[in-house]
CSV table of N, CA, C and O in Angstrom, one decimal:
chain,number,residue,atom,x,y,z
A,1,TYR,N,71.3,62.5,150.8
A,1,TYR,CA,70.8,63.5,149.8
A,1,TYR,C,71.5,64.3,149.1
A,1,TYR,O,71.3,64.7,148.0
A,2,ASN,N,72.1,65.3,149.9
A,2,ASN,CA,73.3,66.4,149.4
A,2,ASN,C,74.0,65.8,148.3
A,2,ASN,O,74.3,66.3,147.3
A,3,VAL,N,74.6,64.8,149.1
A,3,VAL,CA,75.4,64.3,148.0
A,3,VAL,C,74.8,63.5,146.2
A,3,VAL,O,75.3,63.6,145.8
A,4,ALA,N,73.6,63.2,146.9
A,4,ALA,CA,72.9,62.7,145.2
A,4,ALA,C,72.4,63.7,144.6
A,4,ALA,O,72.7,63.9,143.4
A,5,CYS,N,72.1,64.6,145.2
A,5,CYS,CA,72.1,66.2,144.4
A,5,CYS,C,73.1,66.5,143.6
A,5,CYS,O,73.3,66.8,142.6
A,6,MET,N,74.4,66.4,144.4
A,6,MET,CA,75.6,66.9,143.9
A,6,MET,C,75.9,66.0,142.5
A,6,MET,O,76.3,66.4,141.4
A,7,GLN,N,76.0,64.4,143.0
A,7,GLN,CA,76.2,63.7,141.7
A,7,GLN,C,75.1,63.8,140.6
A,7,GLN,O,75.3,63.9,139.6
A,8,ALA,N,73.7,63.8,140.5
A,8,ALA,CA,73.0,64.1,140.0
A,8,ALA,C,73.4,65.5,138.7
A,8,ALA,O,73.5,65.3,137.8
A,9,ARG,N,73.9,66.6,139.5
A,9,ARG,CA,74.3,67.7,139.0
A,9,ARG,C,75.6,67.6,138.1
A,9,ARG,O,75.5,68.2,137.1
A,10,LEU,N,76.3,66.9,138.4
A,10,LEU,CA,77.5,66.6,137.7
A,10,LEU,C,77.6,65.7,136.7
A,10,LEU,O,78.3,64.9,136.1
A,11,GLY,N,76.3,64.7,136.6
A,11,GLY,CA,76.1,63.7,135.7
A,11,GLY,C,76.5,62.6,136.1
A,11,GLY,O,76.5,61.7,135.4
A,12,GLN,N,76.4,62.2,137.2
A,12,GLN,CA,76.8,60.9,137.4
A,12,GLN,C,75.8,60.2,138.0
A,12,GLN,O,75.4,60.1,139.5
A,13,VAL,N,74.9,59.7,137.3
A,13,VAL,CA,73.8,59.3,137.2
A,13,VAL,C,73.4,58.0,138.1
A,13,VAL,O,72.8,58.2,139.1
A,14,ALA,N,74.5,56.7,138.5
A,14,ALA,CA,74.7,55.7,138.9
A,14,ALA,C,74.8,56.1,140.1
A,14,ALA,O,74.0,55.9,141.3
A,15,ASP,N,75.8,57.0,140.4
A,15,ASP,CA,76.1,56.9,141.5
A,15,ASP,C,75.0,58.2,142.4
A,15,ASP,O,74.4,57.7,143.8
A,16,ALA,N,74.3,58.9,141.5
A,16,ALA,CA,73.1,59.5,141.9
A,16,ALA,C,72.0,58.8,142.4
A,16,ALA,O,71.1,58.9,143.9
A,17,LEU,N,71.4,57.8,141.6
A,17,LEU,CA,70.8,56.6,142.2
A,17,LEU,C,70.7,56.1,143.4
A,17,LEU,O,69.9,55.8,144.4
A,18,ALA,N,72.2,55.7,143.2
A,18,ALA,CA,72.3,55.0,144.4
A,18,ALA,C,72.4,55.7,145.7
A,18,ALA,O,71.8,55.3,146.7
A,19,SER,N,72.8,57.2,145.5
A,19,SER,CA,73.1,58.1,146.9
A,19,SER,C,71.3,58.2,147.5
A,19,SER,O,71.4,58.3,148.5
A,20,ILE,N,70.6,58.5,146.1
A,20,ILE,CA,69.0,58.8,146.6
A,20,ILE,C,68.6,57.7,147.4
A,20,ILE,O,67.5,57.8,148.2
A,21,GLN,N,68.6,56.7,146.8
A,21,GLN,CA,67.9,55.3,147.3
A,21,GLN,C,68.4,55.0,148.6
A,21,GLN,O,67.5,54.8,149.6
A,22,GLU,N,69.7,55.4,149.0
A,22,GLU,CA,69.9,55.2,150.1
A,22,GLU,C,69.5,56.8,151.4
A,22,GLU,O,69.1,56.2,152.4
A,23,ALA,N,69.6,57.5,150.7
A,23,ALA,CA,68.9,58.6,151.2
A,23,ALA,C,67.2,58.5,151.7
A,23,ALA,O,66.5,58.8,152.7
A,24,PHE,N,66.5,58.2,150.8
A,24,PHE,CA,65.0,57.9,150.9
A,24,PHE,C,65.1,56.4,152.0
A,24,PHE,O,63.8,56.9,152.7
A,25,ALA,N,65.4,55.7,151.9
A,25,ALA,CA,65.6,54.4,152.7
A,25,ALA,C,65.9,54.9,154.3
A,25,ALA,O,64.9,54.7,155.1
A,26,LEU,N,66.7,56.2,154.4
A,26,LEU,CA,67.0,56.5,155.8
A,26,LEU,C,66.1,57.6,156.2
A,26,LEU,O,66.0,57.7,157.6
A,27,ARG,N,65.6,58.2,155.1
A,27,ARG,CA,64.6,59.3,155.4
A,27,ARG,C,63.7,59.6,154.3
A,27,ARG,O,63.9,60.2,153.6
A,28,PRO,N,62.5,58.7,154.6
A,28,PRO,CA,61.5,58.4,153.4
A,28,PRO,C,61.2,60.2,153.2
A,28,PRO,O,60.2,60.8,152.4
A,29,ASP,N,60.6,60.8,154.6
A,29,ASP,CA,60.8,62.5,154.1
A,29,ASP,C,61.1,63.4,153.0
A,29,ASP,O,60.5,64.1,152.9
A,30,LEU,N,62.3,62.7,152.5
A,30,LEU,CA,63.1,63.4,151.5
A,30,LEU,C,62.1,63.4,150.6
A,30,LEU,O,62.6,63.9,149.4
A,31,ILE,N,61.5,62.2,150.1
A,31,ILE,CA,60.8,62.1,148.7
A,31,ILE,C,59.9,63.6,148.3
A,31,ILE,O,59.8,63.9,147.2
A,32,GLN,N,59.4,63.9,149.4
A,32,GLN,CA,58.6,65.4,149.0
A,32,GLN,C,59.4,66.4,148.5
A,32,GLN,O,59.1,67.3,147.4
A,33,THR,N,60.8,66.4,149.2
A,33,THR,CA,61.4,67.5,148.8
A,33,THR,C,62.1,67.0,147.3
A,33,THR,O,62.4,68.1,146.6
A,34,ALA,N,62.5,66.1,147.4
A,34,ALA,CA,63.2,65.6,146.1
A,34,ALA,C,61.9,66.0,144.7
A,34,ALA,O,62.6,65.9,143.6
A,35,LYS,N,61.1,65.9,145.0
A,35,LYS,CA,59.8,66.2,143.8
A,35,LYS,C,60.0,67.1,143.1
A,35,LYS,O,59.7,67.5,142.0
A,36,SER,N,60.8,68.4,143.7
A,36,SER,CA,61.1,69.5,143.4
A,36,SER,C,62.0,70.5,143.2
A,36,SER,O,62.0,71.4,142.8
A,37,ASP,N,63.1,69.3,143.9
A,37,ASP,CA,64.5,70.1,144.0
A,37,ASP,C,64.9,69.8,142.3
A,37,ASP,O,65.1,68.9,141.9
A,38,PRO,N,65.0,71.1,142.0
A,38,PRO,CA,65.9,71.3,140.5
A,38,PRO,C,67.2,70.3,140.4
A,38,PRO,O,67.8,70.2,139.3
A,39,ASP,N,68.2,70.6,142.1
A,39,ASP,CA,69.4,69.5,141.8
A,39,ASP,C,68.9,68.1,141.2
A,39,ASP,O,70.1,67.5,140.5
A,40,LEU,N,68.0,67.7,141.3
A,40,LEU,CA,67.9,66.1,140.7
A,40,LEU,C,66.9,66.1,139.5
A,40,LEU,O,66.4,65.0,139.3
A,41,GLN,N,66.9,66.9,139.0
A,41,GLN,CA,65.8,67.4,137.8
A,41,GLN,C,66.1,66.0,136.9
A,41,GLN,O,65.5,65.5,135.8
A,42,ASN,N,67.7,65.9,136.5
A,42,ASN,CA,68.1,65.3,135.5
A,42,ASN,C,68.0,63.7,135.5
A,42,ASN,O,68.1,62.9,134.9
A,43,ILE,N,67.4,63.1,137.0
A,43,ILE,CA,67.4,61.9,137.4
A,43,ILE,C,65.8,61.6,137.7
A,43,ILE,O,65.4,60.2,137.3
A,44,ARG,N,65.2,62.5,137.7
A,44,ARG,CA,63.7,62.1,138.0
A,44,ARG,C,63.3,61.8,137.3
A,44,ARG,O,62.3,60.9,137.8
A,45,ASN,N,63.2,62.0,136.0
A,45,ASN,CA,62.2,61.4,134.9
A,45,ASN,C,63.1,59.6,134.3
A,45,ASN,O,62.3,59.2,133.7
A,46,LEU,N,63.9,59.1,135.1
A,46,LEU,CA,64.5,58.0,135.1
A,46,LEU,C,63.9,56.9,135.6
A,46,LEU,O,63.1,56.9,136.7
A,47,GLN,N,63.2,55.7,134.9
A,47,GLN,CA,62.5,54.6,135.0
A,47,GLN,C,63.0,53.9,136.5
A,47,GLN,O,62.6,53.7,137.2
A,48,ALA,N,64.7,54.1,136.8
A,48,ALA,CA,65.4,53.5,137.9
A,48,ALA,C,64.9,54.5,139.2
A,48,ALA,O,64.5,53.9,140.0
A,49,TYR,N,64.8,55.5,138.8
A,49,TYR,CA,64.7,56.6,140.0
A,49,TYR,C,63.0,56.4,140.5
A,49,TYR,O,62.8,56.1,141.4
A,50,ARG,N,62.1,56.5,139.2
A,50,ARG,CA,60.5,55.8,139.7
A,50,ARG,C,60.7,54.2,140.2
A,50,ARG,O,59.6,54.1,141.1
A,51,SER,N,61.1,53.5,140.2
A,51,SER,CA,61.6,52.3,140.9
A,51,SER,C,61.9,52.2,142.0
A,51,SER,O,61.5,51.8,142.9
A,52,ILE,N,63.1,53.2,142.2
A,52,ILE,CA,63.3,53.4,143.5
A,52,ILE,C,62.0,54.0,144.5
A,52,ILE,O,61.8,53.8,145.5
A,53,LEU,N,61.2,54.9,143.9
A,53,LEU,CA,60.1,55.7,144.8
A,53,LEU,C,59.1,54.3,145.1
A,53,LEU,O,58.5,54.5,145.9
A,54,THR,N,58.9,53.8,144.2
A,54,THR,CA,58.1,52.3,144.3
A,54,THR,C,58.6,51.7,145.1
A,54,THR,O,57.5,51.2,146.0
A,55,GLU,N,59.6,51.3,145.1
A,55,GLU,CA,60.2,50.4,146.0
A,55,GLU,C,60.1,51.0,147.6
A,55,GLU,O,59.4,50.3,148.8
A,56,ILE,N,60.2,52.0,147.7
A,56,ILE,CA,60.3,52.8,149.1
A,56,ILE,C,58.9,53.1,149.7
A,56,ILE,O,58.4,52.6,150.5
A,57,ASP,N,57.7,52.9,148.8
A,57,ASP,CA,56.3,53.0,148.9
A,57,ASP,C,56.0,51.7,149.5
A,57,ASP,O,55.0,52.0,150.5
A,58,SER,N,56.3,50.4,148.9
A,58,SER,CA,56.4,49.3,149.1
A,58,SER,C,56.5,48.9,150.6
A,58,SER,O,55.7,48.3,151.5
A,59,ILE,N,57.8,49.1,150.7
A,59,ILE,CA,58.3,49.2,151.9
A,59,ILE,C,57.4,49.9,153.1
A,59,ILE,O,57.1,49.2,154.3
A,60,GLU,N,56.9,51.3,152.8
A,60,GLU,CA,56.4,51.6,153.8
A,60,GLU,C,54.8,51.5,154.1
A,60,GLU,O,54.5,51.2,155.0
A,61,SER,N,54.3,51.2,152.9
A,61,SER,CA,53.1,50.3,153.1
A,61,SER,C,53.3,48.8,153.9
A,61,SER,O,52.2,48.9,154.6
A,62,ASP,N,54.2,48.1,153.8
A,62,ASP,CA,54.5,46.7,154.7
A,62,ASP,C,54.5,47.5,155.9
A,62,ASP,O,54.0,46.7,156.4
A,63,ILE,N,55.3,48.3,156.1
A,63,ILE,CA,55.5,48.7,157.6
A,63,ILE,C,54.0,49.1,158.2
A,63,ILE,O,53.6,48.9,159.7
A,64,GLN,N,53.6,49.8,157.5
A,64,GLN,CA,52.0,50.2,158.4
A,64,GLN,C,51.2,49.3,158.2
A,64,GLN,O,50.6,49.3,159.5
A,65,ASP,N,51.2,48.3,157.5
A,65,ASP,CA,50.6,46.8,157.6
A,65,ASP,C,50.6,46.3,159.1
A,65,ASP,O,49.8,45.9,159.7
A,66,ILE,N,51.8,46.2,159.0
A,66,ILE,CA,52.6,45.3,160.3
A,66,ILE,C,52.1,46.2,161.7
A,66,ILE,O,51.8,45.8,162.5
A,67,LEU,N,52.2,47.5,161.5
A,67,LEU,CA,51.9,48.1,162.6
A,67,LEU,C,50.4,48.4,162.9
A,67,LEU,O,50.3,48.7,164.3
A,68,SER,N,49.8,48.1,162.4
A,68,SER,CA,48.2,48.4,162.3
A,68,SER,C,47.4,47.0,163.3
A,68,SER,O,46.5,47.1,163.2
A,69,HIS,N,48.4,46.1,162.5
A,69,HIS,CA,47.8,44.6,163.5
A,69,HIS,C,48.3,44.0,164.8
A,69,HIS,O,49.0,44.5,165.6
């Protein structure tokens, strides 16, 4: 997560997106933090960032479905 923040601040958008995707996959709880983290401001509105969030939400939903059965 911190690597993604640094990369985003440096304008390394592709690297920041890859790092944030990995961070969210490992720790979905970081999604809430990321919503207001000023370090991620320049990637937060990108479609690729929103796609990552959608993917994580879908995975979490699938896990919840599996666990509830």
